[in-house]
Tab-separated table of N, CA and C and ligand atoms in Angstrom:
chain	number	residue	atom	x	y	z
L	256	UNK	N	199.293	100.074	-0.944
L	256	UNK	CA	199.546	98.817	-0.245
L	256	UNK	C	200.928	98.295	-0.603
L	257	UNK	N	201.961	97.820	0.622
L	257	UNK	CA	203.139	97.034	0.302
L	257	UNK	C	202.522	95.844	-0.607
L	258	UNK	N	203.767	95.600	-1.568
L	258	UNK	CA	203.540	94.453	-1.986
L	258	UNK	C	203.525	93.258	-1.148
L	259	UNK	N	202.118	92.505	-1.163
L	259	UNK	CA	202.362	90.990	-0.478
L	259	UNK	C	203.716	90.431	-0.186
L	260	UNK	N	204.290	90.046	-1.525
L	260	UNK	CA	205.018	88.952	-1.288
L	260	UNK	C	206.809	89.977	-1.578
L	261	UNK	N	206.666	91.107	-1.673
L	261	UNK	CA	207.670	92.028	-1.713
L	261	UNK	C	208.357	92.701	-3.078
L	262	UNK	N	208.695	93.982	-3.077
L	262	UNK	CA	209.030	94.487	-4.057
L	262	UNK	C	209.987	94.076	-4.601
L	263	UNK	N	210.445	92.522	-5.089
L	263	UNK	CA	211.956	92.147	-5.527
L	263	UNK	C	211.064	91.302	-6.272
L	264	UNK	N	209.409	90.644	-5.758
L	264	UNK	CA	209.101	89.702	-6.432
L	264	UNK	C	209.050	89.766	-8.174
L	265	UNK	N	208.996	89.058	-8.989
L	265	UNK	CA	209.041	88.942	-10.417
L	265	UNK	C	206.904	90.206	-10.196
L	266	UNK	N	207.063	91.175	-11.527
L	266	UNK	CA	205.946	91.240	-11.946
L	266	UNK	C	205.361	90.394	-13.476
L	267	UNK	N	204.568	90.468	-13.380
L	267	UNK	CA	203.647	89.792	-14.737
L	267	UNK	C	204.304	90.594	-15.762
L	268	UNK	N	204.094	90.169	-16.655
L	268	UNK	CA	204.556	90.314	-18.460
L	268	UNK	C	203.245	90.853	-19.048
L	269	UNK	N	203.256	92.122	-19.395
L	269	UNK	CA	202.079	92.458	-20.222
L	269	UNK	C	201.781	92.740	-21.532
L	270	UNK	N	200.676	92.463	-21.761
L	270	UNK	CA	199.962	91.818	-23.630
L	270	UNK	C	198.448	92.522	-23.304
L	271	UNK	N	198.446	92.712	-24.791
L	271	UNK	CA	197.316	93.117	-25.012
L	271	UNK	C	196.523	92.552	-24.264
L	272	UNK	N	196.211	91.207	-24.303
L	272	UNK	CA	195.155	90.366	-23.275
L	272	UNK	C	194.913	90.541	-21.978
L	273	UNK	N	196.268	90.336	-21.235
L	273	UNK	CA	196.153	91.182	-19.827
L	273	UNK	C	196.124	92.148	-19.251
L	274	UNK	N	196.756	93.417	-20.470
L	274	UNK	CA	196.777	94.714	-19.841
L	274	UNK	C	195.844	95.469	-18.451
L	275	UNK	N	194.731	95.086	-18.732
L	275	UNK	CA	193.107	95.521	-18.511
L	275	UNK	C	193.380	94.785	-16.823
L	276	UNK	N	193.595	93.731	-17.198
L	276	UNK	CA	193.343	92.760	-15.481
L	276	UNK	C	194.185	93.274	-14.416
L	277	UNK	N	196.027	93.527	-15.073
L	277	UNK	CA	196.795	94.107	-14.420
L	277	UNK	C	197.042	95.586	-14.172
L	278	UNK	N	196.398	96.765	-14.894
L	278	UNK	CA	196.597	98.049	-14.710
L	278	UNK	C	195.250	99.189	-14.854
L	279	UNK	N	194.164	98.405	-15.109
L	279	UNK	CA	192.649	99.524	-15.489
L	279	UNK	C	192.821	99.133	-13.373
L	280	UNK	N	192.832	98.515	-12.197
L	280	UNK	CA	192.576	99.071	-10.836
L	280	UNK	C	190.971	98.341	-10.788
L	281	UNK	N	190.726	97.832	-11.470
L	281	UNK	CA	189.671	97.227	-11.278
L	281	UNK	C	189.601	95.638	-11.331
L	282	UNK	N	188.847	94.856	-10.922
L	282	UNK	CA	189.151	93.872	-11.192
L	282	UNK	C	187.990	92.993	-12.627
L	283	UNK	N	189.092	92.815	-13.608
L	283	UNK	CA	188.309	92.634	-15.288
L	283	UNK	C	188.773	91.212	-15.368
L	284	UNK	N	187.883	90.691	-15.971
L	284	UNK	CA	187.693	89.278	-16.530
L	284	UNK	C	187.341	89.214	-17.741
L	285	UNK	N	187.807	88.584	-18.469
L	285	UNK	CA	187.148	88.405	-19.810
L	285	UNK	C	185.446	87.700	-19.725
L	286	UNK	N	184.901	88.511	-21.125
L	286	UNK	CA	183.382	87.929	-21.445
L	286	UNK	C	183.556	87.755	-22.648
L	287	UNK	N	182.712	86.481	-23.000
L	287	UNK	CA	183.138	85.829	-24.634
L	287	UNK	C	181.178	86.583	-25.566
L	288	UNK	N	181.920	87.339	-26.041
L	288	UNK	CA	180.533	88.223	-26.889
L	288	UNK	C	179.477	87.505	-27.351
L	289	UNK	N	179.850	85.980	-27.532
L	289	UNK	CA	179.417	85.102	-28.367
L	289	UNK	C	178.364	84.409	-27.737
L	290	UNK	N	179.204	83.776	-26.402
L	290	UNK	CA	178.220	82.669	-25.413
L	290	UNK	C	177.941	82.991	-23.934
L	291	UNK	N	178.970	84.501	-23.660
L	291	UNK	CA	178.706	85.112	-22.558
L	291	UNK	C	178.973	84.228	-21.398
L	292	UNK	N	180.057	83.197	-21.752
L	292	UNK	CA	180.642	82.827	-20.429
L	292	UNK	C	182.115	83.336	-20.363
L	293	UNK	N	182.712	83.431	-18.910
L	293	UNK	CA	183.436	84.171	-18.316
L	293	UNK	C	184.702	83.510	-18.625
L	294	UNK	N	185.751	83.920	-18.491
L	294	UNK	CA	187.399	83.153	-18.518
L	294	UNK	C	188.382	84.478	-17.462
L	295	UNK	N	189.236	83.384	-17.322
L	295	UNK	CA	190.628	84.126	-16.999
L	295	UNK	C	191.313	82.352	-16.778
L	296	UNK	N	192.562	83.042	-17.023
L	296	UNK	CA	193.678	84.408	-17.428
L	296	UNK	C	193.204	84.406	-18.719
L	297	UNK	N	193.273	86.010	-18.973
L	297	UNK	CA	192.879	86.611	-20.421
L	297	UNK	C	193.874	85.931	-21.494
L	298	UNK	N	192.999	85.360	-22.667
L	298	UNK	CA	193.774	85.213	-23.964
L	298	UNK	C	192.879	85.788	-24.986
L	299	UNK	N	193.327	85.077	-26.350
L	299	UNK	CA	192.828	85.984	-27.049
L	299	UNK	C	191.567	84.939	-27.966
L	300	UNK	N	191.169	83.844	-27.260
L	300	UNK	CA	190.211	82.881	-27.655
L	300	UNK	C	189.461	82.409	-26.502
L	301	UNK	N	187.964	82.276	-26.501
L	301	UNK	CA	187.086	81.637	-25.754
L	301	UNK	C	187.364	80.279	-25.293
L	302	UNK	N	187.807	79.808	-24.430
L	302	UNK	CA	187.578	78.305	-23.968
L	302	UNK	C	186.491	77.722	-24.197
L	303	UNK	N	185.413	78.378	-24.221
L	303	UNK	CA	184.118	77.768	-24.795
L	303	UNK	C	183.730	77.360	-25.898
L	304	UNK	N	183.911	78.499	-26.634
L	304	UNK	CA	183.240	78.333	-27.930
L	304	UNK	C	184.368	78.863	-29.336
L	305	UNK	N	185.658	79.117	-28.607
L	305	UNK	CA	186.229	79.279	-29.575
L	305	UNK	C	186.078	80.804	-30.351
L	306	UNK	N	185.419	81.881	-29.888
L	306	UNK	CA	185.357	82.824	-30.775
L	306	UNK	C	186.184	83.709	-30.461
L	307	UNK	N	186.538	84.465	-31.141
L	307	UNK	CA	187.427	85.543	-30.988
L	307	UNK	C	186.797	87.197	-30.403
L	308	UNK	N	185.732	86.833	-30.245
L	308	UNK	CA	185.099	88.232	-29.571
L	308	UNK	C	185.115	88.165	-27.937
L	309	UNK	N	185.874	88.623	-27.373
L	309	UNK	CA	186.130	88.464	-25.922
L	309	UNK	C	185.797	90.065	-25.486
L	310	UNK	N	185.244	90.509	-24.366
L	310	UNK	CA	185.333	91.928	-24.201
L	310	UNK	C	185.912	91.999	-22.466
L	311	UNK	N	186.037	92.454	-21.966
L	311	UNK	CA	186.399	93.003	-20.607
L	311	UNK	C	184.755	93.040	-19.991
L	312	UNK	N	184.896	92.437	-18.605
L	312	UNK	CA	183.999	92.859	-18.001
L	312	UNK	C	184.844	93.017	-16.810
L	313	UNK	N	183.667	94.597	-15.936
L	313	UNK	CA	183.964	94.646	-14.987
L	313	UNK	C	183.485	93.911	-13.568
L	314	UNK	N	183.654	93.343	-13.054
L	314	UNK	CA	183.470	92.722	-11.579
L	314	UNK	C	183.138	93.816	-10.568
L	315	UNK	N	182.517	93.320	-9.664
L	315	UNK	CA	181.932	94.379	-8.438
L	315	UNK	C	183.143	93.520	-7.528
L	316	UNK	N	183.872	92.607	-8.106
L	316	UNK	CA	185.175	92.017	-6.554
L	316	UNK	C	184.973	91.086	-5.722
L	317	UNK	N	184.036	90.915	-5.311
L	317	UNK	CA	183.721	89.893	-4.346
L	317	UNK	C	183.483	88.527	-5.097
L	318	UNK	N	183.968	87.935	-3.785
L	318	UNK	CA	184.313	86.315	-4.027
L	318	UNK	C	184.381	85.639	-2.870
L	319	UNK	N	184.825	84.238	-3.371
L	319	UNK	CA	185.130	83.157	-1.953
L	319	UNK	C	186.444	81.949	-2.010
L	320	UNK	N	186.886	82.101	-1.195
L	320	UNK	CA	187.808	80.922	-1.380
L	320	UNK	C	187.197	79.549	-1.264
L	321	UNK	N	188.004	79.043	-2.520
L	321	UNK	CA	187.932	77.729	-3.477
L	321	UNK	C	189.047	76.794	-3.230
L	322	UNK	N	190.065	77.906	-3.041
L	322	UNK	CA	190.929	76.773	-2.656
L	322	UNK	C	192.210	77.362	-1.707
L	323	UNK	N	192.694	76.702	-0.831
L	323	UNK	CA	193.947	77.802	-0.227
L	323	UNK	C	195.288	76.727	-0.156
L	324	UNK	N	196.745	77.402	0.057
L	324	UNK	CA	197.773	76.642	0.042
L	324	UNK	C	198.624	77.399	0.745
L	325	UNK	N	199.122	76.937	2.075
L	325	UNK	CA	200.287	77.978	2.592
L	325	UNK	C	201.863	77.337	2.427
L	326	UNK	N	202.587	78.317	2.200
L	326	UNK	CA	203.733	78.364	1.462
L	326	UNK	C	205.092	78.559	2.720
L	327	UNK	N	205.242	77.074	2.952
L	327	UNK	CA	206.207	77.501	4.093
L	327	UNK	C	208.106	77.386	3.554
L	328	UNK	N	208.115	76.993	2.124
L	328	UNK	CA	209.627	77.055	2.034
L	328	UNK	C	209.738	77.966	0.667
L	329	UNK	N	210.972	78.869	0.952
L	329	UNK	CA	210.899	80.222	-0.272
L	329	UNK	C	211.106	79.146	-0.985
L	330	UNK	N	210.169	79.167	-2.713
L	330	UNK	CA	210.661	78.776	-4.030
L	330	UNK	C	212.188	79.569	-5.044
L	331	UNK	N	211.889	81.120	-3.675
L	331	UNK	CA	212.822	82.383	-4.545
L	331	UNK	C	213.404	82.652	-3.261
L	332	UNK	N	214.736	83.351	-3.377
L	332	UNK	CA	215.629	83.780	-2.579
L	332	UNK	C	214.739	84.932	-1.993
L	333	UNK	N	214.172	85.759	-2.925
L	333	UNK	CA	213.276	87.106	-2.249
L	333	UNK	C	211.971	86.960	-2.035
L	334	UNK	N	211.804	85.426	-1.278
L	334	UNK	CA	210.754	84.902	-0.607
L	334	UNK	C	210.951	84.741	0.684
L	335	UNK	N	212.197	84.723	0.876
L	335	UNK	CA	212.711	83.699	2.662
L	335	UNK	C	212.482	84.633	3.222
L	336	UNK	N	212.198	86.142	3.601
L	336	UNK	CA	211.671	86.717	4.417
L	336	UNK	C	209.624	87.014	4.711
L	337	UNK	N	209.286	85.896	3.414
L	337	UNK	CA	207.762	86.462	3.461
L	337	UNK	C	206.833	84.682	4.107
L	338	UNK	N	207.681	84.161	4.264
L	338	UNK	CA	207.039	82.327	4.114
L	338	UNK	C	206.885	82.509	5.809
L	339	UNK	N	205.774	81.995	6.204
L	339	UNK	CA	204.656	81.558	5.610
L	339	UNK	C	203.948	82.318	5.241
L	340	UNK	N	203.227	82.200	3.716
L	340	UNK	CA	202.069	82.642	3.110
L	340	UNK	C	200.987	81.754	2.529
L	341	UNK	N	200.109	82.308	2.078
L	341	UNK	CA	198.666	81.699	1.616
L	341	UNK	C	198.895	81.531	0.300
L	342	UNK	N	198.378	81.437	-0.579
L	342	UNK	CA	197.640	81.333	-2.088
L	342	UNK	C	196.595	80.600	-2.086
L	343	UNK	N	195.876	81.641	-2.737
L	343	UNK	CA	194.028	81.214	-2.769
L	343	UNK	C	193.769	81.316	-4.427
L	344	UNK	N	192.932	80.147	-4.919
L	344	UNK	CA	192.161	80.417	-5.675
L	344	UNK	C	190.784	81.000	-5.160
L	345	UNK	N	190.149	82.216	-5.871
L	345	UNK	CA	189.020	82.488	-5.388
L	345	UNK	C	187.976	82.342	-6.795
L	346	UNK	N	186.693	82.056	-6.325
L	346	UNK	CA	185.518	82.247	-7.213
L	346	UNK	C	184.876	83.746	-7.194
L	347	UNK	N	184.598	84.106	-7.933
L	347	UNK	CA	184.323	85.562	-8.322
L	347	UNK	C	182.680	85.425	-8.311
L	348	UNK	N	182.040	86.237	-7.364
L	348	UNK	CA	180.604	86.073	-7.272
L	348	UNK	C	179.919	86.283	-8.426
L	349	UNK	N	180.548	87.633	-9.148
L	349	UNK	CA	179.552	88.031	-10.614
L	349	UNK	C	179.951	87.578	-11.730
L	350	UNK	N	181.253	86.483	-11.601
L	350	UNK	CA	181.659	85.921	-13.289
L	350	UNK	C	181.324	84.266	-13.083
L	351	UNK	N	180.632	83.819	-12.623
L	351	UNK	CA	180.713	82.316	-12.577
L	351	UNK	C	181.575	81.300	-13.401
L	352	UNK	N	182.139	80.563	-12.998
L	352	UNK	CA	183.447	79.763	-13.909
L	352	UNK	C	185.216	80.326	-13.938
L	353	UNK	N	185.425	81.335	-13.047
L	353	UNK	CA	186.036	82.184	-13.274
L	353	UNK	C	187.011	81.824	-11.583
L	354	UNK	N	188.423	81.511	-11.581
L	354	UNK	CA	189.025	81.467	-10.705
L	354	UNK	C	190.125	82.596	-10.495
L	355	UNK	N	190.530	83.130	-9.681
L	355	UNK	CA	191.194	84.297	-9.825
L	355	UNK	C	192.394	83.703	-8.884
L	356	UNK	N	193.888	83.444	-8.725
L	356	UNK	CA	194.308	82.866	-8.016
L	356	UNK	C	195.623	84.429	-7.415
L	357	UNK	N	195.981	84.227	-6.151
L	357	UNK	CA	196.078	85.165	-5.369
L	357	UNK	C	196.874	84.935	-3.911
L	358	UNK	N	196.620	86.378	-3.596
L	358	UNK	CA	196.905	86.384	-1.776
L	358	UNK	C	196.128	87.064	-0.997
L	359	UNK	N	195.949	86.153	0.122
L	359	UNK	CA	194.567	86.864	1.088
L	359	UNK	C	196.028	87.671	2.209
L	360	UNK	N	195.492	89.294	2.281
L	360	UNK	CA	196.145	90.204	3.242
L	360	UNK	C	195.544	90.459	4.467
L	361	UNK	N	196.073	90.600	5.289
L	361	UNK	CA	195.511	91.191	6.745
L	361	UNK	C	194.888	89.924	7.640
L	362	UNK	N	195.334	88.446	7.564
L	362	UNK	CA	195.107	87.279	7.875
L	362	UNK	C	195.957	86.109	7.897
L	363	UNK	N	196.102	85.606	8.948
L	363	UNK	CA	197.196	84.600	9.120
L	363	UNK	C	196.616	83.526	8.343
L	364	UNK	N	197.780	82.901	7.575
L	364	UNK	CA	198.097	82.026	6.813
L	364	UNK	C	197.312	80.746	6.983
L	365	UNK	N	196.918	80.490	8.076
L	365	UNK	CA	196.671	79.069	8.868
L	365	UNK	C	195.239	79.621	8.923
L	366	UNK	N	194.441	80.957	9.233
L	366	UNK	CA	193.450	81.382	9.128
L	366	UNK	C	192.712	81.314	8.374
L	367	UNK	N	192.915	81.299	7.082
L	367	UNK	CA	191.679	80.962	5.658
L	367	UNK	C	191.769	79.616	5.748
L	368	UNK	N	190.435	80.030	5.787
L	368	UNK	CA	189.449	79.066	5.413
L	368	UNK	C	188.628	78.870	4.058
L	369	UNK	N	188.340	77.652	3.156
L	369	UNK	CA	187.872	77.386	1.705
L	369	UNK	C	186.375	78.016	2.643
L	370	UNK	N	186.013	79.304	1.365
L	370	UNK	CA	184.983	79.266	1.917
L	370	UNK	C	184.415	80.753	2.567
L	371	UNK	N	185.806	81.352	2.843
L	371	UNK	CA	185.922	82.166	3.466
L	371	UNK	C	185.560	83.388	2.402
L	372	UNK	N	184.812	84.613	2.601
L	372	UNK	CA	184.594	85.305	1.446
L	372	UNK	C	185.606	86.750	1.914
L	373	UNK	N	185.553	87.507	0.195
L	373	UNK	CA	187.266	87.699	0.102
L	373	UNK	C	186.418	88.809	-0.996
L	374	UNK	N	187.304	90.288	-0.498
L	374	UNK	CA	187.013	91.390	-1.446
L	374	UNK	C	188.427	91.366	-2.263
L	375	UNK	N	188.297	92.395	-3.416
L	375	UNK	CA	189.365	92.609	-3.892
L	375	UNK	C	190.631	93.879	-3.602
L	376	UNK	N	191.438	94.103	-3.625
L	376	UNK	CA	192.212	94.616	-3.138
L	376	UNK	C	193.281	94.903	-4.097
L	377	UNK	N	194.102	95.742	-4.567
L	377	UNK	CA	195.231	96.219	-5.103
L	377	UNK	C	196.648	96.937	-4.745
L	378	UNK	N	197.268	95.834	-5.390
L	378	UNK	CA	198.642	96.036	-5.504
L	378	UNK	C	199.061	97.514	-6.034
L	379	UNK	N	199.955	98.424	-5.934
L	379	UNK	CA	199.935	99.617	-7.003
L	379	UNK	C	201.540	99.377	-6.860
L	380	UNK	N	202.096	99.036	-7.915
L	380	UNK	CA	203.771	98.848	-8.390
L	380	UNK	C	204.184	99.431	-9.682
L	381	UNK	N	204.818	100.396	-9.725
L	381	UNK	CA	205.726	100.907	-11.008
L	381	UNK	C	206.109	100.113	-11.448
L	382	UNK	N	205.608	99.562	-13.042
L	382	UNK	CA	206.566	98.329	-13.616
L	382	UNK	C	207.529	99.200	-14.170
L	383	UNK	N	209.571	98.956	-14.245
L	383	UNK	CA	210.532	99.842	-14.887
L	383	UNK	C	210.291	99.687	-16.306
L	384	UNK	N	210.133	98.065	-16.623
L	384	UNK	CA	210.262	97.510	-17.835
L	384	UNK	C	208.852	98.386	-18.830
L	385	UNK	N	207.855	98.068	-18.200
L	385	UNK	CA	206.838	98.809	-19.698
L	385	UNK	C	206.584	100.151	-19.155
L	386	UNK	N	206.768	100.870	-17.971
L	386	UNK	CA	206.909	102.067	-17.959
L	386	UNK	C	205.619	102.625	-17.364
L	387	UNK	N	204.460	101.039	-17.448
L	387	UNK	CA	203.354	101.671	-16.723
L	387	UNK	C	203.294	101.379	-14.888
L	388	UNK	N	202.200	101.963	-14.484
L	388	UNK	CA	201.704	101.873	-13.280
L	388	UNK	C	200.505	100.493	-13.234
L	389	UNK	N	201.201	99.131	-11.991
L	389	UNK	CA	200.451	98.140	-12.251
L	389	UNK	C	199.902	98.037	-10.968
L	390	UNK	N	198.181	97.649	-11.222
L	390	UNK	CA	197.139	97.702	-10.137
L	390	UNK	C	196.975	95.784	-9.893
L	391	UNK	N	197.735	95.389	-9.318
L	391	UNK	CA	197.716	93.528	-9.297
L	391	UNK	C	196.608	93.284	-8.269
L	392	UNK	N	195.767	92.845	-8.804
L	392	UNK	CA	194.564	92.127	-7.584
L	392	UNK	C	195.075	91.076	-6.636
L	393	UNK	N	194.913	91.162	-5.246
L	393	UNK	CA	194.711	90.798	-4.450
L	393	UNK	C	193.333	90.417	-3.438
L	394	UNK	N	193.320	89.936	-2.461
L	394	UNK	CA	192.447	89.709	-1.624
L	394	UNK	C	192.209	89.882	-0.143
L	395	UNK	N	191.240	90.755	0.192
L	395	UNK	CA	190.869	90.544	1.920
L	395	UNK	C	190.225	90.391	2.231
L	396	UNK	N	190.029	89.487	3.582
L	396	UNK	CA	189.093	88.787	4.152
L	396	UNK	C	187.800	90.330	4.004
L	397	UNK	N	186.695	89.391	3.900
L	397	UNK	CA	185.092	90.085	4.476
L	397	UNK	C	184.408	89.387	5.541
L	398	UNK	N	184.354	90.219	6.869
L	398	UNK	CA	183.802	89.507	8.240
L	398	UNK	C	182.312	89.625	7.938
G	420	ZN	ZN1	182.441	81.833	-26.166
């Protein structure tokens, strides 16, 4: 898949914490070992309860939009050819509490709808800097 918002855009910075979300191709959320509620963006402490036992879980992907925002003036010079776009927060059906924030593909901008349910989808971009291959989640509509 082209990148959404284009191959000039900035990629993510990767850490131990995120590695998993941005390059395992799946879509992973943290699980807190402790109280077994869900988080993202990955760190290296529970919002809940504070423990340090966090593990990766995997997601089956599906979700719904929670929230949407279309983007009609570039913030970046290697935006002015992609505006108008979306950004969605989505809810993740199998992690409850868990917002995944994003871009819905293959759907006009003005088209999502909160509400609207949304598979996952991947980015595949050579990062130069760490040398790996990065799988960035995205979103497409489910009719
Ligand atoms: Zn916890």
């Amino acid at each position: 898949m082209k990148r959404v918002l284009g191959d000039n855009w900035v990629l993510p910075a990767l850490d131990d914490d995120n590695r998993a979300f941005f390059t395992s191709g799946k879509l992973v959320v943290q699980q807190c070992s402790q109280c077994e509620k869900f988080q993202h963006a990955p760190e290296d402490i529970c919002q809940s309860c504070q423990s340090f036992e966090l593990h990766n879980f995997e997601s089956q992907g599906q979700g719904k939009v929670e929230s949407v925002a279309v983007v009609d003036h570039a913030i970046h010079p290697s935006l002015k050819d992609k505006v108008p776009y979306a950004i969605v927060a989505v809810s993740v059906d199998d992690a409850p509490g868990v917002l995944i924030v994003g871009n819905v593909i293959g759907k006009a901008p003005d088209d999502i709808r909160i509400g609207d349910n949304v598979s996952v989808v991947f980015e595949e971009v050579d990062d130069e800097r760490s040398g790996e291959r990065l799988t960035i989640p995205q979103w497409q509509a489910v009719q």
